[in-house]
Amino acid sequence: MTRQIVVGGGEAVPPPSWPRQPASILRTADEALDAADKIASLAARDAVKRDREDLFPGAELDAFSASGLWGITVPAEWGGADLSYTATGRVIVTIAAVDSSLAQLAQNHLATIAAIRSAATEEQKADLFPLVLEGRRFGNAFSERGTKNVSDLRTSLVPAGDDVVLNGIKYYCTGALAADLIQIVAIDQNGLSQLAIADRNSPGLTVFNDWTAFGQRGTGSGKVLIEDVRVPVSRVIPVWKSYVPEKPFPDSAISQFIQAAIDAGIAQGALRETEQFIRTRTRPWVDSGLEKATEDPYLIQIIGSLHVRLSAALALLDNAGRIIDAAIRDPTPATVSQAQIAVAKAKILTTELAIDAADRLFELAGTAATDRSLGLDRYWRNARTHTLHDPVRWKYAIIGEYYLNDHLPPLHPWS
């Protein structure tokens, strides 16, 4: 990004500059985790300032994508590290613990890599994967408003010779503000979902900076207006194929897995802040007779409980990552459903823990922690906003149906 963007200004935003700093090529999980630690340290420096002043993390995003972390799931046969999803999840947790908006900016990018892997032709992979490895970023244009439900999409895709023409309007477009390529989900004339990869500077494609949510401010997840946008047929991916019941791919599990990792990171960051505040500022309760808040047995019990649940959440994420990897190697209805169920378990716990840990921060730290200059409320606002992506009450139902009635989870991006 070449200029500082204040999120929510409402204006149309031009594409980011290119070329930028070339992206590194990471090869191992250790390299990826080391890079994640460095990006987390960079993001932590001004995290409170960015949240308080509604600043888009442009410099941090450029460093994040240049680190090579946005290419770690590209298959090895196309030059990528093809890292496990266990390692990928740990990368996302590390960054989300200091800036969950920055972590979420990579979510749809990584999900698009999964879609290319599962549904694109070999020619499309040869076109798109090298772009990812050189540092190009995907931005989302998926969700819509005013329809019957989240899967009822109205954006159209009509053949026009060697191109297709798209029309529609998208909302909650995470990553689009600073993307080089916009992945647009549209419905073709047969009612099938297609993923059209449009250049960010395509005529008729306008990205608006109008994100006004109280949390995840740094994602800049505004709307995208699509007016007679032309995309070459060669960049239209039949993503519906990933959700065919007889031959599915674990794309939905991958998308949900990254969302769960973001929530785990929020919980981890909130818990760290809680402990630091208690050690340095929280006073013992008047009736305790204690010298320090860190000696309070009730407080100690709650901190211990949060750590137990965080360890369980991280273990569920690791396990889900392993099961996703197995489903990628051998995609069948059974292995894909196993991945979905494993991710659903993790998603339930990370959702509930992120909200609880962010709330407990204030209960345990005390009134002084509500000082706006500290920016500690960002954890709760981010947790509450991000966990609205899909309701965990339906995750419980999916898991119960799977074990009690042998019903496989529904095949769509929210399960």
Coordinates of C-alpha atoms in Angstrom, one line a residue:
M1 CA 0.0 0.0 0.0
T2 CA 1.3 3.4 -0.9
R3 CA -0.8 5.6 1.4
Q4 CA -2.5 5.4 4.8
I5 CA -6.1 4.4 4.6
V6 CA -8.6 5.3 7.3
V7 CA -11.2 2.6 7.3
G8 CA -14.8 3.5 6.7
G9 CA -14.3 6.7 4.7
G10 CA -16.8 5.5 2.1
E11 CA -14.7 6.3 -0.9
A12 CA -13.8 4.1 -3.8
V13 CA -10.2 2.8 -3.3
P14 CA -7.7 2.3 -6.2
P15 CA -5.7 -0.9 -6.5
P16 CA -2.5 -1.3 -4.5
S17 CA 0.8 -0.5 -6.1
W18 CA 2.7 -3.2 -8.0
P19 CA 5.4 -4.4 -8.1
R20 CA 6.0 -4.5 -4.4
Q21 CA 8.8 -6.2 -2.4
P22 CA 9.2 -9.7 -3.9
A23 CA 7.7 -12.4 -1.7
S24 CA 10.0 -14.9 0.0
I25 CA 9.6 -18.6 -0.7
L26 CA 9.3 -20.5 2.6
R27 CA 10.0 -24.3 2.6
T28 CA 9.5 -25.6 6.1
A29 CA 7.2 -25.3 9.0
D30 CA 10.0 -23.8 11.1
E31 CA 10.6 -21.1 8.5
A32 CA 6.9 -20.3 8.4
L33 CA 6.6 -20.1 12.2
D34 CA 9.7 -17.9 12.5
A35 CA 8.3 -15.6 9.8
A36 CA 5.0 -15.5 11.7
D37 CA 6.7 -14.5 14.9
K38 CA 8.4 -11.6 13.1
I39 CA 5.2 -10.4 11.5
A40 CA 3.5 -10.6 14.9
S41 CA 6.2 -8.5 16.5
L42 CA 5.8 -5.9 13.7
A43 CA 2.0 -5.9 13.9
A44 CA 2.1 -5.5 17.7
R45 CA 3.9 -2.2 17.6
D46 CA 1.0 -0.1 16.5
A47 CA -1.9 -2.4 17.0
V48 CA -3.7 -0.2 19.5
K49 CA -3.1 2.9 17.5
R50 CA -4.5 1.3 14.3
D51 CA -7.6 0.1 16.1
R52 CA -8.2 3.4 17.9
E53 CA -7.7 5.5 14.7
D54 CA -9.3 3.1 12.3
L55 CA -6.1 2.7 10.3
F56 CA -5.8 0.0 7.7
P57 CA -2.7 -2.1 8.3
G58 CA -1.1 -1.4 4.9
A59 CA 2.6 -1.6 5.8
E60 CA 2.0 -4.6 8.0
L61 CA 0.0 -6.3 5.2
D62 CA 2.8 -5.7 2.7
A63 CA 5.3 -7.2 5.1
F64 CA 3.0 -10.1 5.8
S65 CA 2.5 -11.1 2.1
A66 CA 6.2 -10.4 1.3
S67 CA 7.2 -12.8 4.1
G68 CA 6.1 -15.7 2.0
L69 CA 3.4 -16.8 4.4
W70 CA 0.6 -16.2 1.9
G71 CA 2.1 -18.9 -0.3
I72 CA 2.8 -21.7 2.2
T73 CA -0.2 -23.8 1.0
V74 CA 0.7 -23.8 -2.7
P75 CA 1.3 -27.4 -3.7
A76 CA 4.9 -28.5 -4.0
E77 CA 4.5 -29.5 -7.7
W78 CA 3.8 -25.8 -8.4
G79 CA 6.8 -24.5 -6.4
G80 CA 5.1 -24.0 -3.1
A81 CA 6.0 -25.4 0.4
D82 CA 2.7 -27.3 0.6
L83 CA 2.8 -27.0 4.4
S84 CA 0.5 -28.9 6.6
Y85 CA -2.6 -27.2 7.8
T86 CA -1.5 -27.8 11.4
A87 CA 1.5 -25.5 10.6
T88 CA -0.7 -23.1 8.7
G89 CA -3.1 -22.9 11.7
R90 CA -0.3 -22.1 14.0
V91 CA 0.8 -19.3 11.7
I92 CA -2.6 -17.8 11.8
V93 CA -3.0 -18.1 15.6
T94 CA 0.4 -16.4 16.1
I95 CA -0.6 -13.4 14.0
A96 CA -4.2 -13.2 15.2
A97 CA -3.1 -13.0 18.8
V98 CA -1.7 -9.5 18.2
D99 CA -3.9 -8.3 15.3
S100 CA -6.9 -10.5 14.3
S101 CA -7.7 -8.2 11.4
L102 CA -4.3 -8.7 9.8
A103 CA -4.8 -12.5 10.2
Q104 CA -8.2 -12.4 8.6
L105 CA -6.9 -10.5 5.6
A106 CA -5.2 -13.8 4.6
Q107 CA -8.2 -16.0 5.2
N108 CA -9.9 -15.7 1.9
H109 CA -6.6 -15.7 0.1
L110 CA -5.7 -19.1 1.6
A111 CA -9.2 -20.4 0.9
T112 CA -8.8 -19.3 -2.8
I113 CA -5.6 -21.3 -3.0
A114 CA -7.5 -24.3 -1.8
A115 CA -10.2 -23.7 -4.4
I116 CA -7.6 -23.5 -7.2
R117 CA -6.1 -26.7 -5.9
S118 CA -9.3 -28.6 -5.9
A119 CA -11.3 -27.3 -8.9
A120 CA -9.0 -25.5 -11.3
T121 CA -7.5 -27.0 -14.5
E122 CA -3.8 -27.7 -14.8
E123 CA -3.6 -24.6 -17.1
Q124 CA -5.3 -22.4 -14.5
K125 CA -2.9 -23.7 -11.8
A126 CA 0.0 -22.9 -14.0
D127 CA -1.3 -19.4 -14.4
L128 CA -2.4 -18.6 -10.8
F129 CA 0.0 -20.3 -8.5
P130 CA 3.1 -18.5 -9.8
L131 CA 1.3 -15.2 -9.1
V132 CA 0.7 -16.2 -5.5
L133 CA 4.3 -17.2 -5.0
E134 CA 5.5 -13.8 -6.4
G135 CA 3.3 -12.0 -3.8
R136 CA 0.0 -11.3 -5.5
R137 CA -2.9 -11.1 -3.1
F138 CA -6.5 -12.4 -3.5
G139 CA -9.4 -10.4 -2.1
N140 CA -12.9 -11.7 -1.4
A141 CA -16.1 -10.8 -3.3
F142 CA -18.5 -13.5 -2.1
S143 CA -21.3 -12.5 0.3
E144 CA -24.4 -10.5 -0.6
R145 CA -27.2 -8.8 1.3
G146 CA -31.0 -8.9 0.9
T147 CA -31.2 -12.5 -0.3
K148 CA -33.1 -15.4 1.2
N149 CA -30.0 -16.7 3.0
V150 CA -26.2 -16.6 2.9
S151 CA -26.0 -19.1 0.0
D152 CA -28.6 -17.4 -2.1
L153 CA -26.4 -15.4 -4.5
R154 CA -27.6 -13.0 -7.3
T155 CA -24.3 -12.0 -9.0
S156 CA -24.5 -13.2 -12.5
L157 CA -22.0 -14.7 -14.9
V158 CA -22.8 -14.6 -18.6
P159 CA -20.5 -16.0 -21.4
A160 CA -19.2 -13.5 -23.9
G161 CA -16.8 -15.1 -26.4
D162 CA -13.5 -15.7 -24.7
D163 CA -14.7 -13.8 -21.6
V164 CA -17.5 -13.9 -19.2
V165 CA -19.4 -10.8 -18.0
L166 CA -20.3 -10.3 -14.4
N167 CA -22.8 -8.1 -12.6
G168 CA -23.6 -7.8 -9.0
I169 CA -22.8 -6.2 -5.7
K170 CA -20.9 -7.9 -2.8
Y171 CA -20.5 -7.1 0.9
Y172 CA -18.1 -8.1 3.7
C173 CA -15.3 -8.3 1.1
T174 CA -12.4 -9.0 3.4
G175 CA -9.1 -8.4 1.6
A176 CA -10.5 -6.7 -1.4
L177 CA -9.3 -3.2 -0.3
A178 CA -5.6 -4.2 -0.8
A179 CA -5.9 -7.1 -3.3
D180 CA -4.3 -7.6 -6.6
L181 CA -6.9 -10.1 -7.8
I182 CA -10.5 -10.3 -6.7
Q183 CA -12.2 -13.7 -6.6
I184 CA -15.9 -13.1 -7.4
V185 CA -18.4 -15.9 -6.8
A186 CA -21.1 -15.7 -9.3
I187 CA -23.9 -17.9 -10.6
D188 CA -23.8 -19.1 -14.2
Q189 CA -26.8 -19.7 -16.5
N190 CA -27.1 -23.3 -15.2
G191 CA -27.4 -22.1 -11.6
L192 CA -23.9 -23.3 -10.7
S193 CA -21.3 -21.4 -8.6
Q194 CA -18.3 -20.2 -10.5
L195 CA -15.2 -18.4 -9.1
A196 CA -14.1 -15.6 -11.5
I197 CA -10.6 -14.2 -10.8
A198 CA -10.7 -10.6 -11.9
D199 CA -7.8 -8.2 -12.0
R200 CA -8.3 -5.5 -9.3
N201 CA -8.1 -2.8 -11.9
S202 CA -10.7 -4.3 -14.2
P203 CA -13.1 -1.7 -15.7
G204 CA -16.4 -1.8 -13.9
L205 CA -14.9 -3.3 -10.7
T206 CA -15.0 -0.8 -7.8
V207 CA -13.9 -1.5 -4.2
F208 CA -15.5 0.8 -1.6
N209 CA -14.0 1.7 1.8
D210 CA -17.2 1.6 3.7
W211 CA -16.7 -1.0 6.5
T212 CA -18.5 0.3 9.6
A213 CA -18.5 -2.6 12.0
F214 CA -17.3 -2.1 15.6
G215 CA -14.8 -5.0 15.3
Q216 CA -12.2 -6.3 12.9
R217 CA -11.9 -2.7 11.8
G218 CA -8.5 -3.3 10.1
T219 CA -9.9 -5.7 7.6
G220 CA -11.6 -2.9 5.7
S221 CA -14.2 -5.4 4.6
G222 CA -16.3 -3.0 2.5
K223 CA -18.4 -3.7 -0.6
V224 CA -17.4 -4.4 -4.2
L225 CA -19.5 -3.1 -7.1
I226 CA -19.4 -5.3 -10.2
E227 CA -20.7 -3.6 -13.4
D228 CA -20.2 -5.5 -16.6
V229 CA -16.8 -6.7 -15.5
R230 CA -15.1 -8.9 -18.1
V231 CA -13.0 -11.9 -17.0
P232 CA -11.3 -14.3 -19.3
V233 CA -12.8 -17.7 -19.4
S234 CA -9.4 -19.1 -18.6
R235 CA -9.8 -17.5 -15.1
V236 CA -13.2 -18.9 -14.3
I237 CA -12.9 -21.8 -11.8
P238 CA -15.9 -24.2 -11.4
V239 CA -15.9 -24.2 -7.6
W240 CA -19.2 -26.0 -7.5
K241 CA -17.2 -29.2 -8.3
S242 CA -15.6 -29.1 -4.8
Y243 CA -19.0 -29.6 -3.3
V244 CA -20.4 -32.5 -5.3
P245 CA -21.5 -35.1 -2.7
E246 CA -20.1 -38.0 -4.6
K247 CA -16.6 -36.5 -5.0
P248 CA -16.2 -33.6 -2.6
F249 CA -13.0 -31.7 -1.5
P250 CA -12.3 -30.3 1.9
D251 CA -12.5 -26.7 0.8
S252 CA -15.3 -25.8 3.3
A253 CA -13.3 -27.4 6.2
I254 CA -10.2 -25.4 5.1
S255 CA -12.1 -22.1 5.1
Q256 CA -13.7 -22.8 8.5
F257 CA -10.4 -24.0 9.9
I258 CA -8.7 -20.7 9.2
Q259 CA -11.6 -18.8 10.8
A260 CA -11.3 -21.0 13.9
A261 CA -7.5 -20.3 14.1
I262 CA -8.2 -16.5 14.1
D263 CA -10.6 -16.9 17.0
A264 CA -8.0 -19.0 18.9
G265 CA -5.5 -16.2 18.3
I266 CA -7.9 -13.7 19.7
A267 CA -8.4 -15.8 22.8
Q268 CA -4.6 -16.2 23.2
G269 CA -4.0 -12.5 22.9
A270 CA -6.7 -11.6 25.3
L271 CA -5.4 -14.0 27.9
R272 CA -1.9 -12.7 27.6
E273 CA -3.1 -9.1 28.1
T274 CA -5.2 -10.2 31.1
E275 CA -2.2 -11.8 32.8
Q276 CA 0.1 -8.8 32.1
F277 CA -2.5 -6.4 33.5
I278 CA -3.1 -8.5 36.6
R279 CA 0.7 -8.7 37.3
T280 CA 1.3 -5.0 36.9
R281 CA -1.8 -3.1 37.8
T282 CA -4.7 -5.0 39.2
R283 CA -5.3 -4.5 42.9
P284 CA -6.4 -7.3 45.3
W285 CA -10.0 -7.2 46.3
V286 CA -10.6 -5.4 49.7
D287 CA -12.0 -8.5 51.4
S288 CA -9.2 -10.8 50.3
G289 CA -6.6 -9.7 52.8
L290 CA -4.0 -10.3 50.1
E291 CA -1.0 -8.2 49.2
K292 CA -1.2 -8.9 45.4
A293 CA -4.0 -9.7 43.0
T294 CA -1.9 -12.6 41.6
E295 CA -2.5 -14.3 45.0
D296 CA -6.3 -14.3 44.7
P297 CA -7.4 -17.9 44.5
Y298 CA -10.6 -17.1 42.6
L299 CA -8.7 -15.2 40.0
I300 CA -6.1 -17.9 39.8
Q301 CA -8.8 -20.5 39.2
I302 CA -10.3 -18.6 36.3
I303 CA -6.9 -18.0 34.7
G304 CA -6.2 -21.8 35.0
S305 CA -9.5 -22.6 33.5
L306 CA -8.9 -20.3 30.5
H307 CA -5.5 -22.0 29.9
V308 CA -7.0 -25.4 30.0
R309 CA -9.6 -24.4 27.4
L310 CA -7.0 -22.7 25.2
S311 CA -4.8 -25.8 25.3
A312 CA -7.8 -27.9 24.3
A313 CA -8.7 -25.4 21.5
L314 CA -5.2 -25.5 20.1
A315 CA -5.1 -29.3 20.3
L316 CA -8.4 -29.5 18.4
L317 CA -7.0 -27.1 15.7
D318 CA -3.9 -29.3 15.3
N319 CA -6.0 -32.4 15.1
A320 CA -8.3 -30.8 12.5
G321 CA -5.3 -29.7 10.5
R322 CA -4.0 -33.3 10.3
I323 CA -7.5 -34.6 9.3
I324 CA -7.7 -31.9 6.6
D325 CA -4.3 -32.9 5.2
A326 CA -5.6 -36.5 5.1
A327 CA -8.7 -35.4 3.2
I328 CA -6.6 -33.5 0.7
R329 CA -4.5 -36.6 0.0
D330 CA -7.6 -38.8 -0.4
P331 CA -10.7 -36.8 -0.9
T332 CA -13.8 -39.0 -0.4
P333 CA -17.2 -38.3 1.2
A334 CA -15.9 -40.0 4.4
T335 CA -12.6 -38.2 4.7
V336 CA -14.1 -34.8 3.8
S337 CA -16.9 -35.2 6.4
Q338 CA -14.3 -36.2 9.0
A339 CA -12.4 -33.0 8.3
Q340 CA -15.6 -31.0 8.6
I341 CA -16.5 -32.5 11.9
A342 CA -13.0 -32.1 13.3
V343 CA -13.1 -28.4 12.3
A344 CA -16.6 -27.9 13.7
K345 CA -15.4 -29.1 17.1
A346 CA -12.5 -26.7 17.0
K347 CA -14.7 -23.9 15.8
I348 CA -17.2 -24.3 18.6
L349 CA -14.4 -24.1 21.3
T350 CA -12.5 -21.3 19.7
T351 CA -15.6 -19.2 19.2
E352 CA -16.8 -19.6 22.8
L353 CA -13.3 -19.2 24.2
A354 CA -12.5 -16.0 22.2
I355 CA -15.6 -14.3 23.5
D356 CA -15.2 -15.5 27.1
A357 CA -11.5 -14.7 27.3
A358 CA -12.1 -11.2 25.9
D359 CA -14.9 -10.7 28.5
R360 CA -12.9 -12.1 31.4
L361 CA -10.1 -9.7 30.6
F362 CA -12.2 -6.9 32.1
E363 CA -13.7 -9.0 34.9
L364 CA -10.2 -10.0 36.2
A365 CA -8.2 -6.9 35.3
G366 CA -10.8 -4.4 36.8
T367 CA -12.1 -1.0 35.9
A368 CA -8.7 0.4 35.1
A369 CA -8.6 -1.9 32.1
T370 CA -11.5 -0.1 30.4
D371 CA -9.3 3.0 29.8
R372 CA -9.8 3.6 26.1
S373 CA -6.1 4.5 25.6
L374 CA -5.2 0.9 26.4
G375 CA -7.3 -0.5 23.6
L376 CA -8.1 -3.7 25.4
D377 CA -11.7 -3.6 24.3
R378 CA -10.5 -4.5 20.8
Y379 CA -10.3 -8.1 21.8
W380 CA -14.0 -8.4 22.7
R381 CA -15.1 -6.3 19.7
N382 CA -13.0 -8.4 17.3
A383 CA -14.1 -11.7 18.9
R384 CA -17.8 -10.7 18.8
T385 CA -17.6 -9.5 15.2
H386 CA -15.5 -12.3 13.8
T387 CA -17.4 -15.1 15.4
L388 CA -20.6 -14.0 13.7
H389 CA -19.3 -15.5 10.5
D390 CA -21.4 -18.6 11.1
P391 CA -23.4 -19.7 14.2
V392 CA -21.8 -22.4 16.4
R393 CA -25.3 -23.5 17.4
W394 CA -25.5 -25.2 14.0
K395 CA -22.0 -26.7 14.5
Y396 CA -23.4 -28.5 17.6
A397 CA -26.3 -29.8 15.5
I398 CA -24.0 -31.0 12.7
I399 CA -21.8 -32.9 15.1
G400 CA -24.8 -34.5 16.9
E401 CA -26.4 -35.6 13.6
Y402 CA -23.1 -37.0 12.4
Y403 CA -22.5 -39.2 15.5
L404 CA -26.1 -40.1 16.4
N405 CA -27.8 -40.4 13.0
D406 CA -24.8 -40.9 10.6
H407 CA -25.7 -37.7 8.7
L408 CA -22.8 -36.2 6.8
P409 CA -22.4 -32.4 7.2
P410 CA -23.8 -30.2 4.5
L411 CA -21.4 -29.3 1.7
H412 CA -21.0 -25.6 1.5
P413 CA -18.4 -23.0 2.7
W414 CA -20.1 -22.4 6.1
S415 CA -19.9 -26.0 7.4

